[in-house]
């Protein structure tokens, strides 16, 4: 199905998904909590609470999750959430990491889907387990050691997707801040392609650079950034999946904006 | 104003005036790029940046503060929602309401400013000429049009002046910034502390009523502050534009372009002497009038605001929410239109989260019969035309989003400039201090105390007075103090400032270490309570003390000094390490400042 448009771009338009819903060959995965899923979900979707994946994100565990959801190597999968696309991005990335070739991020959240008036249901589809292989895709992942090794390279750009105040307080030296909120547009989890290109252009980030994204702890916000970059076809993007939490715990170097009390400007 | 009470939710009102120019965003982005590539001289770039409403930020060239102009303070729900979104995308998730009716976004990456400008133009807003040597945001009292003491509504004139001046070639390279304030009455506007302040007047000549103004020139706050002078008895509205142009032309021609630290128009007035300056203005006005080849007129939109009460969201059976009476007493003003109220929404030092901004937009739609809000002078928001019957339900809605802080119209709502949160020139964290003072006052229920109602606390982080400390009943500006070799934040306190018809700048009274400011304010209130007369207020009492007209135990400022002296003695650093740290900081205080842009 997804080969219909930009097969390299792992994002699917909600209208297109709507047309495909009735095809039983697609696996739609809702990554909200079970309770929310049970109240209603996109017709034919199955449930994978993100917490389940995060509890153990080894490749064997991801493989088992895929199999339990009935996702074989060949099953086209579409993932959505209701958290501005950050949770679903993380799941799309995990499946791509174990080598799944046909998984896409839905370009709207569940709320936006409902606002569009598209089909929802409370019915839980039956799942037939499937067989999925593991063919790790190492080039989409960055580890702390890798990041530390390449961060001075001229062609490497590190992007921090946390909110501005967290970034000001501490960040990986040399990282550029693009808060995850910057990535959305009205009614969609991502910017328009032109909007995304303008953002990079203004910030002086080359689309040919090797770009590594990170966020606070588990690679959700930076997962969204990963796909924002993929949406305009940036070839070389890596997710530092264990992100700043790990970086800090490893006592790696940290930069901070000194001599300013910016936190006191927040009304939170 | 005709009031039709149709019970339906009116269509979303939007600004009739589009202040933006789309191409300015792209131009800004290009210029930033050239600057980063070293192809533009830094000084030239700075002037360009300020012209477009982007200030520098403390200790860094990477960030800017974007000051969004809100002419006459009129702000619409769709604009607030847009700013909410922009604050999350490009700023810190909060926005800031300033003392001059601007809305500011802080810690914006310079390269993102153009995206903000682009988005602002979708809702008709601009940051153009919000900083730099330009005509800054034209202010108008938030009560204009609803004030019980006003002679006529000056809002259309404020908007017309703002429109005439924005992008006008004569305003692009003034010696220094230039400020207009319009008001409804003396009490609600700050007309004597700006370059041009305007108070509405009606004059009757041969039985015919003419609209006009009392115009005050050459006031202003700063390192040296001055109170404005009245130009003439009465300036008819037809002369508003000519007078404004005359003043700006004189300032442009004669203002000091060399000595940037004393070149606001008030210095020119002071150097020439008022009478000479006054004559120059009157002559220049005659010249301006005589030499206009076509009649230049202000574009006054005098059409009546449509007042349409939204569907009453009021649920008669609902119980009165807790704290309602106190909130109504300290945040709500009755309007001249019977049955309607202006609700002042209190913020802490002007800060508001993105989600709160969205709530305010919804609340305006649901409760304001005029369909928009006004920015206040004290880092606050005013929602007007709220019907008597809707106040309780509106209070409940405000409570839900943490916007029902009491004391907006009282001394409890302390004003604080940006200070070390973002300003390059700051010596202290005046912003946080204002929040601390407010929290303490509310904890002590001072907002509910009628004796304190007409007093104000205003705080600046350095002598530049962006926090307007000189016109506060109790004002402070930040500096550094030293005990032995240890430094601590030390504020200069001034007492008895006023901005009404007896405008007066506060008297410097004492230097107060930051961690003693709250105890010192409490001590002054205690002295007042001990010595006050039966129907006294703190402001009146302080006024008598500073002018030497008080006959109780406290007769003059020196008596206050003596009373607070024991409180302000620095302890040894080992005994009280906290004394040597500013609010919001866990290390010992030292002063750090960067390059200021006040004069740029
Ligand atoms: C980077 C430095 C500065 C920053 C960030 C800054 C910021 C501000 C802010 C946030 C306000 C509130 C009102 C508004 O929207 O206009 C303000 C007002 C004001 N600023 Fe500044 N300012 C700076 C430098 C200065 C300097 C150096 C001076 C004086 C020499 C100055 C004089 C004033 C005055 C007098 C007001 C206020 C009130 C009025 O005229 O109504 N500022 N400034
Ligand atoms: S008063 Fe001083 S510290 Fe405060 S904003 Fe103005 S220049 Fe900055």
PDB file of C-alpha atoms and ligand atoms in Angstrom, chain B residues 416-420 422-428 430 459-469 477 598, ligand 2:
ATOM      1  CA  UNK B 416       8.944  43.603  38.076  1.00  0.00           C
ATOM      2  CA  UNK B 417      11.041  44.157  34.954  1.00  0.00           C
ATOM      3  CA  UNK B 418      12.875  41.265  33.286  1.00  0.00           C
ATOM      4  CA  UNK B 419      16.004  41.639  35.406  1.00  0.00           C
ATOM      5  CA  UNK B 420      18.545  38.832  35.252  1.00  0.00           C
ATOM      6  CA  UNK B 422      16.904  37.906  30.325  1.00  0.00           C
ATOM      7  CA  UNK B 423      18.113  41.502  30.327  1.00  0.00           C
ATOM      8  CA  UNK B 424      21.714  42.279  29.527  1.00  0.00           C
ATOM      9  CA  UNK B 425      21.949  45.262  31.848  1.00  0.00           C
ATOM     10  CA  UNK B 426      20.357  43.669  34.871  1.00  0.00           C
ATOM     11  CA  UNK B 427      22.127  43.612  38.190  1.00  0.00           C
ATOM     12  CA  UNK B 428      19.462  41.655  40.100  1.00  0.00           C
ATOM     13  CA  UNK B 430      13.891  41.870  39.940  1.00  0.00           C
ATOM     14  CA  UNK B 459      10.785  46.832  40.945  1.00  0.00           C
ATOM     15  CA  UNK B 460      13.563  47.392  38.393  1.00  0.00           C
ATOM     16  CA  UNK B 461      16.690  45.272  38.110  1.00  0.00           C
ATOM     17  CA  UNK B 462      18.995  48.257  37.555  1.00  0.00           C
ATOM     18  CA  UNK B 463      18.654  52.066  37.570  1.00  0.00           C
ATOM     19  CA  UNK B 464      17.019  52.096  34.121  1.00  0.00           C
ATOM     20  CA  UNK B 465      13.493  51.870  35.505  1.00  0.00           C
ATOM     21  CA  UNK B 466      11.810  49.548  33.054  1.00  0.00           C
ATOM     22  CA  UNK B 467       9.953  48.358  36.148  1.00  0.00           C
ATOM     23  CA  UNK B 468       8.781  51.976  36.706  1.00  0.00           C
ATOM     24  CA  UNK B 469       9.955  51.973  40.320  1.00  0.00           C
ATOM     25  CA  UNK B 477      15.935  49.282  41.739  1.00  0.00           C
ATOM     26  CA  UNK B 598      18.783  50.773  25.552  1.00  0.00           C
TER      27      UNK B 598
HETATM   28  S1  LIG C   2      15.404  48.152  34.553  1.00  0.00           S
HETATM   29 FE1  LIG C   2      17.452  47.440  34.059  1.00  0.00          FE
HETATM   30  S2  LIG C   2      17.311  45.271  34.520  1.00  0.00           S
HETATM   31 FE2  LIG C   2      15.252  45.940  34.307  1.00  0.00          FE
HETATM   32  S3  LIG C   2      14.768  45.527  32.173  1.00  0.00           S
HETATM   33 FE3  LIG C   2      15.448  47.662  32.343  1.00  0.00          FE
HETATM   34  S4  LIG C   2      17.592  47.628  31.835  1.00  0.00           S
HETATM   35 FE4  LIG C   2      16.977  45.530  32.333  1.00  0.00          FE
END
